[in-house]
PDB file of C-alpha atoms in Angstrom:
ATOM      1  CA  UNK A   1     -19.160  -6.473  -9.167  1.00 59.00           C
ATOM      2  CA  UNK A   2     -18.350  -8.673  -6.333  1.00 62.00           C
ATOM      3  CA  UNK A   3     -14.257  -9.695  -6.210  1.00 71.00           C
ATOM      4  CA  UNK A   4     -15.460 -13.680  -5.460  1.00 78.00           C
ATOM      5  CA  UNK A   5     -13.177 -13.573  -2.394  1.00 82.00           C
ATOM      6  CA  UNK A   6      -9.713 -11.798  -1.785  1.00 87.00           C
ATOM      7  CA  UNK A   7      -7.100 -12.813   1.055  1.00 85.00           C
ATOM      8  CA  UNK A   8      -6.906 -10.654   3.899  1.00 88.00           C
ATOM      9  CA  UNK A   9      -3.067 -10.760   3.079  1.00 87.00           C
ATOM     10  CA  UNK A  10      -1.660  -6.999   3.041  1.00 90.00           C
ATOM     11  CA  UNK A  11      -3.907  -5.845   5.477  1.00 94.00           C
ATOM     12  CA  UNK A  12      -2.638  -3.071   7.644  1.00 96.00           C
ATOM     13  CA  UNK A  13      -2.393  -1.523  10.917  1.00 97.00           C
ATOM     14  CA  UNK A  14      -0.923   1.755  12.047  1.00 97.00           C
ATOM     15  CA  UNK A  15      -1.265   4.027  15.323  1.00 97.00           C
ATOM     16  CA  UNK A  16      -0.948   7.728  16.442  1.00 96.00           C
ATOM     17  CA  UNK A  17      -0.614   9.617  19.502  1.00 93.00           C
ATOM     18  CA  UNK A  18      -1.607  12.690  17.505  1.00 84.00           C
ATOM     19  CA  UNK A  19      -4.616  14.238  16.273  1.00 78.00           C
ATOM     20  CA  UNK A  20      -4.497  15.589  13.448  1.00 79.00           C
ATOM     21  CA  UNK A  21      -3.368  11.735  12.719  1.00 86.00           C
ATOM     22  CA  UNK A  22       0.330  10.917  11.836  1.00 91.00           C
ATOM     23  CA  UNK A  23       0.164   7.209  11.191  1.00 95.00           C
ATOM     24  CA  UNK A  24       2.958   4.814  12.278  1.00 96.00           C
ATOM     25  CA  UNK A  25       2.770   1.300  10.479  1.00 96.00           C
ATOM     26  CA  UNK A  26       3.067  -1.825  12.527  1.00 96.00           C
ATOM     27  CA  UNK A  27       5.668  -3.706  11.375  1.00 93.00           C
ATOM     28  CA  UNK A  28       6.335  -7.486  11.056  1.00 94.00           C
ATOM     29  CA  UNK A  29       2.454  -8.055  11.029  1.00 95.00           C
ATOM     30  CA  UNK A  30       1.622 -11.506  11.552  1.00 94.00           C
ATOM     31  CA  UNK A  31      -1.308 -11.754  12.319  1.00 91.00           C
ATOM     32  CA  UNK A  32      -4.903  -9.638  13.656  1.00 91.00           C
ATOM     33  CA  UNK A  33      -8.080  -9.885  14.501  1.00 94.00           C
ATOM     34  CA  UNK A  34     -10.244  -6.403  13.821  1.00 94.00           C
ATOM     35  CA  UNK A  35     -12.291  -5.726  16.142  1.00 93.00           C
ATOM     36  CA  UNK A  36     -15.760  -6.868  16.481  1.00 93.00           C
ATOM     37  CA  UNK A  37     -19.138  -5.078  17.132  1.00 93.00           C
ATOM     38  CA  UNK A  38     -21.638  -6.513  19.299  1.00 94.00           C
ATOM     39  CA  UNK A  39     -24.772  -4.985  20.397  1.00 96.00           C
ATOM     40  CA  UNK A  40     -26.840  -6.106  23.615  1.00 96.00           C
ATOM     41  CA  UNK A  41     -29.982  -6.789  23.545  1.00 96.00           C
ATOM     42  CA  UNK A  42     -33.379  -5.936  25.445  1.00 96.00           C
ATOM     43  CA  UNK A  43     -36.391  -7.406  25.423  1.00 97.00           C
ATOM     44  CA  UNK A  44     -39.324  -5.427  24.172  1.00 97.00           C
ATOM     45  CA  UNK A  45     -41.923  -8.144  24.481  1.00 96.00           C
ATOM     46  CA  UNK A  46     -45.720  -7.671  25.544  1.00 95.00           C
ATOM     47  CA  UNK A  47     -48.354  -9.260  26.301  1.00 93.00           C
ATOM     48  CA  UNK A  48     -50.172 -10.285  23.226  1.00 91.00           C
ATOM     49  CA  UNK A  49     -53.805 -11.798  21.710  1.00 92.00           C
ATOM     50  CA  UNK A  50     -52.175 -11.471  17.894  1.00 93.00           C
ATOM     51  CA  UNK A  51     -48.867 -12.665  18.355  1.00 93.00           C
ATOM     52  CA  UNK A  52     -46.416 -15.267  19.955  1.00 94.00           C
ATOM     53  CA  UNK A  53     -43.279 -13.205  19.268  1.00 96.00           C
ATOM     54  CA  UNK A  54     -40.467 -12.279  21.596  1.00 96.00           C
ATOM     55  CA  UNK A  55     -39.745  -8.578  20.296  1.00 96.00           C
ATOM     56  CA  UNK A  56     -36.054  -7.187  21.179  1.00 97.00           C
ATOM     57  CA  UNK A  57     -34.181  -3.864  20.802  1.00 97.00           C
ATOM     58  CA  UNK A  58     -30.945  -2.965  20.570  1.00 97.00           C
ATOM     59  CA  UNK A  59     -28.653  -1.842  23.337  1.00 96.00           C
ATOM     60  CA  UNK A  60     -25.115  -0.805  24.154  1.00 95.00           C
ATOM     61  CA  UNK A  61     -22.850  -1.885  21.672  1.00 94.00           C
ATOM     62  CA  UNK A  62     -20.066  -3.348  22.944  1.00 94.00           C
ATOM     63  CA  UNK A  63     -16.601  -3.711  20.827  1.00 95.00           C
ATOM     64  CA  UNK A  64     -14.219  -6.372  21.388  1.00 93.00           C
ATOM     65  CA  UNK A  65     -10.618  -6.046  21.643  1.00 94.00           C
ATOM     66  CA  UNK A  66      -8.980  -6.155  18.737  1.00 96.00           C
ATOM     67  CA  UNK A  67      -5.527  -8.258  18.626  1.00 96.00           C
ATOM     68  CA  UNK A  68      -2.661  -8.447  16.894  1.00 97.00           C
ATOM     69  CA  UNK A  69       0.919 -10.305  16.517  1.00 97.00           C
ATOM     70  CA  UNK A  70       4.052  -9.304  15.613  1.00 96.00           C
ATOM     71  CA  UNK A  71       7.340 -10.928  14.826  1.00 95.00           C
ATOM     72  CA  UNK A  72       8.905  -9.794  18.107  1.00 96.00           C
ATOM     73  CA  UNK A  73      12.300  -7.083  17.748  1.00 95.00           C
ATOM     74  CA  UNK A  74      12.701  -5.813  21.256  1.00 95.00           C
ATOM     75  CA  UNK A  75      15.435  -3.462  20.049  1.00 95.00           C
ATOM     76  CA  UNK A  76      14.245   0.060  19.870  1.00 94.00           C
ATOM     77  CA  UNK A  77      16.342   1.223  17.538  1.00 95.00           C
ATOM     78  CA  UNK A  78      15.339  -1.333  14.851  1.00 93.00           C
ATOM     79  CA  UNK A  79      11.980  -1.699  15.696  1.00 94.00           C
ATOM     80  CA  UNK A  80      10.779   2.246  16.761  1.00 94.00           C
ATOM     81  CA  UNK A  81       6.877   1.000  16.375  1.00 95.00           C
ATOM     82  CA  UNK A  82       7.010  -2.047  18.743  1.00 96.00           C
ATOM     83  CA  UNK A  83       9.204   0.337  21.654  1.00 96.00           C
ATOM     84  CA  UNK A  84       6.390   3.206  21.209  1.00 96.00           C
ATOM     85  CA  UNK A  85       3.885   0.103  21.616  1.00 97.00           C
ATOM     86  CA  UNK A  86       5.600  -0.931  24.704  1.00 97.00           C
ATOM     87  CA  UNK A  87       5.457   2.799  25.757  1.00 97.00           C
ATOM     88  CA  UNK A  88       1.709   3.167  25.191  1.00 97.00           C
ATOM     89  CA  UNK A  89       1.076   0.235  26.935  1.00 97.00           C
ATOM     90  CA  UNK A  90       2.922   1.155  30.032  1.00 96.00           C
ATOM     91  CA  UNK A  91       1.572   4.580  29.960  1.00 96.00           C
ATOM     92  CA  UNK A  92      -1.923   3.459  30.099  1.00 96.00           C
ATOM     93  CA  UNK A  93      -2.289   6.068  26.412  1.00 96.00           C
ATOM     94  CA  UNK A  94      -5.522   6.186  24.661  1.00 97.00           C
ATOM     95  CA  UNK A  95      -3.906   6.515  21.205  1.00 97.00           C
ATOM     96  CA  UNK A  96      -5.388   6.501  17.971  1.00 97.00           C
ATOM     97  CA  UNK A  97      -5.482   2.957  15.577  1.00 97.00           C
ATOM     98  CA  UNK A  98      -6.292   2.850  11.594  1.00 97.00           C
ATOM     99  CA  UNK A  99      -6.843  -0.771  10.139  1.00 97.00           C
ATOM    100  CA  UNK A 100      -7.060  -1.711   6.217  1.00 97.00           C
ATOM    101  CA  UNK A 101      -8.436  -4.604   5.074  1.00 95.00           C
ATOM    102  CA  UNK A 102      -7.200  -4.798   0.803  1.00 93.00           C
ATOM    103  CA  UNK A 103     -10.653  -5.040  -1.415  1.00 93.00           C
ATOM    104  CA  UNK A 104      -9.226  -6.095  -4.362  1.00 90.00           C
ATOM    105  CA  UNK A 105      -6.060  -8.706  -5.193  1.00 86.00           C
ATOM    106  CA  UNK A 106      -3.583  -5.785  -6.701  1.00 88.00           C
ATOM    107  CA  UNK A 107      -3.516  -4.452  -3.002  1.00 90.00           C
ATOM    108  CA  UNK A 108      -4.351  -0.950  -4.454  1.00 92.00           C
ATOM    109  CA  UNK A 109      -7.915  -0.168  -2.637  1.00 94.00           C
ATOM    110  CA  UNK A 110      -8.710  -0.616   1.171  1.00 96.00           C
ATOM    111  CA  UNK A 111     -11.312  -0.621   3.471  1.00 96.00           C
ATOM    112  CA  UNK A 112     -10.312   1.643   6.577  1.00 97.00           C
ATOM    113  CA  UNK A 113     -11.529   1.284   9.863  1.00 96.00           C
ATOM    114  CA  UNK A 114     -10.772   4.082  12.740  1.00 96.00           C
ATOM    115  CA  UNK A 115     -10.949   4.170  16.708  1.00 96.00           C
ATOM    116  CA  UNK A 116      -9.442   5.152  19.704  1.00 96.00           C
ATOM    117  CA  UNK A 117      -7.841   2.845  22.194  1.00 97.00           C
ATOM    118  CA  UNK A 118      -5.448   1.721  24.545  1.00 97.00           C
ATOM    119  CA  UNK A 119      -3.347  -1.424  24.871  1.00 98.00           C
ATOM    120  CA  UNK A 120      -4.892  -3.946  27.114  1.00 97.00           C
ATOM    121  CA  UNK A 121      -2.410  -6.562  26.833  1.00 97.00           C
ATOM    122  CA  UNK A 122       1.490  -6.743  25.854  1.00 97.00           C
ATOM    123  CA  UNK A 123       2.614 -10.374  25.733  1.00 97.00           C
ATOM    124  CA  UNK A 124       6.032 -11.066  24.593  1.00 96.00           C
ATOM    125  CA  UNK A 125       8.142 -14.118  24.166  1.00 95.00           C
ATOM    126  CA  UNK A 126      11.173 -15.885  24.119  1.00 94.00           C
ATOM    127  CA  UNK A 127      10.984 -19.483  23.394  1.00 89.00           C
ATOM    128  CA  UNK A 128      13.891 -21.509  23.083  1.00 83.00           C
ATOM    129  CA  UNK A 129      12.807 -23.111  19.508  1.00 81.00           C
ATOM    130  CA  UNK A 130      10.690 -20.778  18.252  1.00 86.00           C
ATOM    131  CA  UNK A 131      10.522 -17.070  16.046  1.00 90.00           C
ATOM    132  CA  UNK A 132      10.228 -14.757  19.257  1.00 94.00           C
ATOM    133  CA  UNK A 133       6.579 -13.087  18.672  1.00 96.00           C
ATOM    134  CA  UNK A 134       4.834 -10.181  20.707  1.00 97.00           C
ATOM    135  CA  UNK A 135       0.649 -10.114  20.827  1.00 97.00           C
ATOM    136  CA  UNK A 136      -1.094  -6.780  21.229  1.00 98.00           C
ATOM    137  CA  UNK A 137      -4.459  -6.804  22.924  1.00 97.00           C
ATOM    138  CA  UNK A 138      -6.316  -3.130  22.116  1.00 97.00           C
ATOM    139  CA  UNK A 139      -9.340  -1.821  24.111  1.00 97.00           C
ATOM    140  CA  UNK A 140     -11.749   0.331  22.193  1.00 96.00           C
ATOM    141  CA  UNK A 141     -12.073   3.972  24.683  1.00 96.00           C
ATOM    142  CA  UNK A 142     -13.665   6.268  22.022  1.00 93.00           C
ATOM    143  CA  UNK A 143     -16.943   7.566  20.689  1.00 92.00           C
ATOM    144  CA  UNK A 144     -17.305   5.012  17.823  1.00 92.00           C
ATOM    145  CA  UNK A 145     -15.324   3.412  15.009  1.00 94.00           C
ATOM    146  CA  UNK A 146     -15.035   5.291  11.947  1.00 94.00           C
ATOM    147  CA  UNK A 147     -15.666   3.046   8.448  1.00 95.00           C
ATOM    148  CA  UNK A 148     -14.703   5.001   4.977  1.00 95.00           C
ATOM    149  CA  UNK A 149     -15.317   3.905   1.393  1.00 95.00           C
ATOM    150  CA  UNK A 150     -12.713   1.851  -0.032  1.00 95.00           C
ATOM    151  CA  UNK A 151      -9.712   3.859  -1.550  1.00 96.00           C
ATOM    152  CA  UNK A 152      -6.276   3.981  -1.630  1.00 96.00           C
ATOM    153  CA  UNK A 153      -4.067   3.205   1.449  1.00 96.00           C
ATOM    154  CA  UNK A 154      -2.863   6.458   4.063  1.00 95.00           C
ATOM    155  CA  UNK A 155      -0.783   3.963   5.775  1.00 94.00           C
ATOM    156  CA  UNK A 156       2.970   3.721   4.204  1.00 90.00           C
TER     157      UNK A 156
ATOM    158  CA  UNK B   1      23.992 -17.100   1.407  1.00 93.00           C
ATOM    159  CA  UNK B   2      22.161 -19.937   1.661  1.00 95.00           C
ATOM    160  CA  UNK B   3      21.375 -22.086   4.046  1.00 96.00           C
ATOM    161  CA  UNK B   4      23.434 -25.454   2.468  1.00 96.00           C
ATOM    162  CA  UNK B   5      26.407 -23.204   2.076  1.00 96.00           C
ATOM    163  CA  UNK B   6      26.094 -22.122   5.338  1.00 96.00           C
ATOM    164  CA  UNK B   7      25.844 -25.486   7.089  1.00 97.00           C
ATOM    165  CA  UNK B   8      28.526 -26.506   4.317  1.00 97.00           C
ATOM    166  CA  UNK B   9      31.184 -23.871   6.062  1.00 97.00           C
ATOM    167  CA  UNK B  10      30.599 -24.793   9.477  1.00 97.00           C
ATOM    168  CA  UNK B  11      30.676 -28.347   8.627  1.00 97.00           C
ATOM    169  CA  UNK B  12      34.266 -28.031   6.455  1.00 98.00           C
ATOM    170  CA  UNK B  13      35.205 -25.584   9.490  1.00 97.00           C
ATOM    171  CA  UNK B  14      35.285 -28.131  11.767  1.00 97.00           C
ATOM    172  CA  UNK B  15      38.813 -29.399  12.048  1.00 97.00           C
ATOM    173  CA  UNK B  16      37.633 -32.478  14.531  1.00 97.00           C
ATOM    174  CA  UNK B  17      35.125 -33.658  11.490  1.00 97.00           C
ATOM    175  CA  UNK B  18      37.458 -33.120   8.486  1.00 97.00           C
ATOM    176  CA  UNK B  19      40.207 -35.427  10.424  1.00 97.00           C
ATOM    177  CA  UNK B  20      37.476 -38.155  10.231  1.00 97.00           C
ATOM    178  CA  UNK B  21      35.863 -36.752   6.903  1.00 97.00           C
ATOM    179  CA  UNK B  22      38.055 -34.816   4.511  1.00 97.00           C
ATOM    180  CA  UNK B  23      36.147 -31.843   3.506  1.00 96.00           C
ATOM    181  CA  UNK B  24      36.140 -33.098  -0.342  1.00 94.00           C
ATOM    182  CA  UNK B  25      33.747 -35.579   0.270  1.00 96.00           C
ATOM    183  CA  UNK B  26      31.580 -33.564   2.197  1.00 97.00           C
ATOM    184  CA  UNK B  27      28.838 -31.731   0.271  1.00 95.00           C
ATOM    185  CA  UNK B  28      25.400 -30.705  -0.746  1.00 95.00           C
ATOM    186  CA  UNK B  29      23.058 -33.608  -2.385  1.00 86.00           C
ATOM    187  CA  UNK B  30      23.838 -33.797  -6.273  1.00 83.00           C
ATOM    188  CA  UNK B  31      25.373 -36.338  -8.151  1.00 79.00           C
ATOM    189  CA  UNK B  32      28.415 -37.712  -6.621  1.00 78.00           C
ATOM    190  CA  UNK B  33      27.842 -41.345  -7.980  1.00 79.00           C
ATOM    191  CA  UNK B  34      30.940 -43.710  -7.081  1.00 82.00           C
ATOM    192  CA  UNK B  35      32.197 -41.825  -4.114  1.00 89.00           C
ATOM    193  CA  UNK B  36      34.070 -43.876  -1.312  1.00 92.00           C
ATOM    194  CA  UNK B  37      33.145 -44.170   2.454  1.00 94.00           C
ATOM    195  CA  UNK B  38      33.399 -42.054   4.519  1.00 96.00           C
ATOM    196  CA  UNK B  39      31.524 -39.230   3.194  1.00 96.00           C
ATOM    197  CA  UNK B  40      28.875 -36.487   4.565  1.00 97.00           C
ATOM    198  CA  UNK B  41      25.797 -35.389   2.337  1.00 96.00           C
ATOM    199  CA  UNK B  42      23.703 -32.781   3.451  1.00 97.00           C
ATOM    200  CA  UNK B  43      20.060 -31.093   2.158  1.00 96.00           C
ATOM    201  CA  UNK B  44      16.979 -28.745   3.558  1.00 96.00           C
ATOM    202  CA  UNK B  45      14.215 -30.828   4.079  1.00 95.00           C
ATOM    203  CA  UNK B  46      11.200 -29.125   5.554  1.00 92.00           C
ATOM    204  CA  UNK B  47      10.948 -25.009   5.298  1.00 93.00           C
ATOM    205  CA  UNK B  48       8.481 -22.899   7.773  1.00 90.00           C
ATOM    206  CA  UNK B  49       7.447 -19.893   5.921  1.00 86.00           C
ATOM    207  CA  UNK B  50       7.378 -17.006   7.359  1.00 87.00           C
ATOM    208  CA  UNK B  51       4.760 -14.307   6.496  1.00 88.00           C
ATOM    209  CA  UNK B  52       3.934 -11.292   7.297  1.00 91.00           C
ATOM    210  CA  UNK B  53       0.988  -8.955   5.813  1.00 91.00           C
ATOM    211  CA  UNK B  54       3.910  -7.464   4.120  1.00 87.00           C
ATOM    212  CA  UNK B  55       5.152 -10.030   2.274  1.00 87.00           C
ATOM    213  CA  UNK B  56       7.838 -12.703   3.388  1.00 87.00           C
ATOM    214  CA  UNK B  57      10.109 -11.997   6.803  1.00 87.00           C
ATOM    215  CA  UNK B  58      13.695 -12.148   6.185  1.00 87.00           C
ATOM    216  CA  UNK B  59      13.661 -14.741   8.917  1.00 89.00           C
ATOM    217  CA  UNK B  60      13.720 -18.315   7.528  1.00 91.00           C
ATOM    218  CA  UNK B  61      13.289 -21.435   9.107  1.00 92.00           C
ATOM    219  CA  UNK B  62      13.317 -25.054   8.411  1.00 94.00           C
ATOM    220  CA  UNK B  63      12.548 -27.876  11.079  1.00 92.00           C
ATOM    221  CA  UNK B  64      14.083 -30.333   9.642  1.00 94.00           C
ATOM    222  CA  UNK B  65      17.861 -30.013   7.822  1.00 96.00           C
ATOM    223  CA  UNK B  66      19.190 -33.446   7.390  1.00 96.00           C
ATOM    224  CA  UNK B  67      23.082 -35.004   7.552  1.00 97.00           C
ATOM    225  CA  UNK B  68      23.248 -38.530   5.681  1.00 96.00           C
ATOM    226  CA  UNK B  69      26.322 -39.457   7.179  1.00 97.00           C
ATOM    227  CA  UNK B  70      28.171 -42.609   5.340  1.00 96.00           C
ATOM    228  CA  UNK B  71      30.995 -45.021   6.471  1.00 97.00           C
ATOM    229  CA  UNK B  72      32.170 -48.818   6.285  1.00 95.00           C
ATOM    230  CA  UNK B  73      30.654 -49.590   9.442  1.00 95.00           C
ATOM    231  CA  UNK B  74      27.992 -48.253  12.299  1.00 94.00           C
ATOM    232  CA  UNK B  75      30.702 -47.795  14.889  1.00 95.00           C
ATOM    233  CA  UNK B  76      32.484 -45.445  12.579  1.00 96.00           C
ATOM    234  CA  UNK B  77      29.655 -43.549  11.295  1.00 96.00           C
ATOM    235  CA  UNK B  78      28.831 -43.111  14.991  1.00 95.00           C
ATOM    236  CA  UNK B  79      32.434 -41.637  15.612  1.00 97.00           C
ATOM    237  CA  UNK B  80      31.394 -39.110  12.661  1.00 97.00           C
ATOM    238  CA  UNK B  81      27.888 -37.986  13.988  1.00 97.00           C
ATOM    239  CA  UNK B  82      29.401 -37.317  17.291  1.00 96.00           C
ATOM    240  CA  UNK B  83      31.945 -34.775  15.595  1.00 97.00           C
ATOM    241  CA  UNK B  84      28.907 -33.592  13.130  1.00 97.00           C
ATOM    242  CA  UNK B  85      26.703 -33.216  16.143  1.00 97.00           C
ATOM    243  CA  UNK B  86      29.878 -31.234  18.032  1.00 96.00           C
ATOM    244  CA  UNK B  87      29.985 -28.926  14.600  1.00 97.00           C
ATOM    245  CA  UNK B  88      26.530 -27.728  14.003  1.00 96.00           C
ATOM    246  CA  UNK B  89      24.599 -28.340  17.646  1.00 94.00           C
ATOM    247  CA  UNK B  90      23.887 -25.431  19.286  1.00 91.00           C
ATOM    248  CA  UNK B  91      25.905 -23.078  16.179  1.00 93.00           C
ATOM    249  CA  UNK B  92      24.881 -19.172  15.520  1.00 91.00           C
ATOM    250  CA  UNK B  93      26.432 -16.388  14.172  1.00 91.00           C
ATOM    251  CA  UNK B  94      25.667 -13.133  13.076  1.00 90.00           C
ATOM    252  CA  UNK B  95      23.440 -14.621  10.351  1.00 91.00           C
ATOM    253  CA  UNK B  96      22.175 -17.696  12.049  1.00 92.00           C
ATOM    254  CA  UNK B  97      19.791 -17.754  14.774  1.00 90.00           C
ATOM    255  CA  UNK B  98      20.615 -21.266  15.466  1.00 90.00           C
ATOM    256  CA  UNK B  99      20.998 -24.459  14.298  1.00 93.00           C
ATOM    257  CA  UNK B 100      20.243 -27.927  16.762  1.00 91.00           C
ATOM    258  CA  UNK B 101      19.519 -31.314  16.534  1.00 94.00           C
ATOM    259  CA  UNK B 102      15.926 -32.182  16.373  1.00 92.00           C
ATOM    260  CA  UNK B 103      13.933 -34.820  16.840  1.00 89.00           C
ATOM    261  CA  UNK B 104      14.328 -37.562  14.529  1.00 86.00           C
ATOM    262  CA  UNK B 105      16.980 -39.393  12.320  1.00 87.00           C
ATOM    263  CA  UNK B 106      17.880 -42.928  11.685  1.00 91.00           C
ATOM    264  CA  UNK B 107      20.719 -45.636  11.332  1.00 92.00           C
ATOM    265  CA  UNK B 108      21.082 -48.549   9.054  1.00 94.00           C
ATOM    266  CA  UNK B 109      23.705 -50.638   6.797  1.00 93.00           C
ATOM    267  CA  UNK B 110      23.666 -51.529   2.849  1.00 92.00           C
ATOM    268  CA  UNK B 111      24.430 -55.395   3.350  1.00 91.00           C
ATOM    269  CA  UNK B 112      24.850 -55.342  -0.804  1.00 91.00           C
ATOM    270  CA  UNK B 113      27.039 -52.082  -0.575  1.00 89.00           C
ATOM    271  CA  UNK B 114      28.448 -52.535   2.492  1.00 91.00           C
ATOM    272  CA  UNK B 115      28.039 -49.047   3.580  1.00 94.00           C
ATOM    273  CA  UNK B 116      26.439 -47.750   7.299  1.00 96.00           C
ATOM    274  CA  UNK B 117      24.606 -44.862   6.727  1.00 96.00           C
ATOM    275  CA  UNK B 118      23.609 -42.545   9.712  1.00 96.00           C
ATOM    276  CA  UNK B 119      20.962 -39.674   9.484  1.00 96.00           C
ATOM    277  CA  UNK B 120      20.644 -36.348  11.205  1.00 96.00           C
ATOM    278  CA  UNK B 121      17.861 -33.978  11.505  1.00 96.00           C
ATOM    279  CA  UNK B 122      18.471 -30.512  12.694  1.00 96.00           C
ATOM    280  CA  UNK B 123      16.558 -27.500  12.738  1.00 94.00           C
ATOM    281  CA  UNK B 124      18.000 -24.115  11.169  1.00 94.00           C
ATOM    282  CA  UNK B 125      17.256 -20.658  11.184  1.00 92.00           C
ATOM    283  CA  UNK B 126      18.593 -17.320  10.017  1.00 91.00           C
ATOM    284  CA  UNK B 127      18.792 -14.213   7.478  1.00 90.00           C
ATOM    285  CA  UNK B 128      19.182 -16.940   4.153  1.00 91.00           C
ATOM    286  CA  UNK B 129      18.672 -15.994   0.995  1.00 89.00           C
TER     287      UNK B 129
END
């Protein structure tokens, strides 16, 4: 039966350099944006006595960066996750990424999303009046984005 | 500790204010009916949360903390900002990120009281509880 709408607050995201998988939470989540599928499109149409259709097929798909934001620690030694960030990103890594999405309000069953990718963009900051805040850009570089059932979360 | 008692012990710290204010009459907004000029009231205002997709960040935020100051005149409630603004502009420790005047506050006088009241705005942030 359908939950009538749940907030996308305790969503997680976690990364590993490993496969088999060793997931490391990012911390300090404020914010992300999953990432989005979007399939090209070619034109199939002929010429027709029956119909005044366009027809279309599907193409490439193409997946759009996802993005995140975190309440910015620069320290590595009490923020590990946002230093091996900053390492992946200078390293040019194609790492692994797992995202869950909660399904239900007790935060007890997730919807998991998988893919490979490497970090596009690594913008930190350091305003004068303002919580300092660093925003991840991620490239998808993998074979396709892996979707399970909802269950319980693998990210701790 | 919270952020009143924090901006409470840097206020009373300040030996230039509690010459002009003694640190008695200096305190967090509550019922201090019949107290004389000069004397220093202070209260959070306007909290930021902060949130994270685990729950609330430790940091904590509010952009607007304000400092009612009140005297017998405007000239000597100006004499008291200046030391307030000395006391708390600009001060962090190892549990606040900062605290600075912001944009805002305001200056009149009680004609049936008799009493010039100035008002500060500052923003604060830090590890409260």
């Amino acid at each position: 039966m359908a939950q009538g709408g749940v907030l996308g607050n305790g969503s997680k995201v976690a990364f590993s350099a490993s496969s088999p998988v060793s997931w490391t939470r990012v911390g300090q989540l404020l914010n992300f944006e999953p990432p989005t599928l979007e399939v090209d499109e070619e034109e199939t149409t002929v010429s027709s006595t029956t119909s005044n259709y366009k027809r279309f097929m599907p193409g490439m798909i193409d997946v759009t960066p996802m993005s995140f934001t975190v309440l910015q620690d620069l320290d590595e030694v009490t923020a590990a996750d946002q230093a091996a960030l900053a390492g992946y990103a200078r390293d040019l890594t194609t790492i692994w990424w797992r995202i869950e999405i909660p399904t239900n309000r007790a935060k007890t069953r997730f919807k998991a999303m998988e893919f490979q990718g490497w970090i596009k963009k690594r913008a930190p900051s350091a305003d004068v009046p303002s919580r300092q805040e660093t925003m991840f850009e991620i490239r998808f570089d993998g074979d396709g984005i892996a979707e399970y059932n909802a269950g319980s979360s693998q990210i701790s | 500790m919270t952020v009143e008692e924090k901006v409470q012990e840097v206020l009373v710290g300040n030996a230039g204010l509690t010459a002009l204010v003694p640190a008695s009459k200096i305190r967090v907004s509550g019922d201090d009916q019949g107290i004389q000029v000069p004397y220093i009231m202070h209260f959070p205002v306007a909290e930021i949360p902060v949130e994270t997709y685990s729950g609330a960040a430790g940091l904590r935020m509010w952009t607007s903390y304000q400092v009612d100051i009140y005297a017998g005149s405007l000239s000597a409630a100006a004499v008291i900002r200046d030391a307030v603004l000395a006391a708390l502009n600009g001060y962090h420790d190892s549990i606040t990120d900062r605290i600075f005047q912001a944009p805002g506050g305001s200056s009149d006088y009680n004609t049936d009281r008799k009493v010039a009241h100035v008002a500060l705005d500052f923003e604060v942030a830090g590890l409260f509880v």
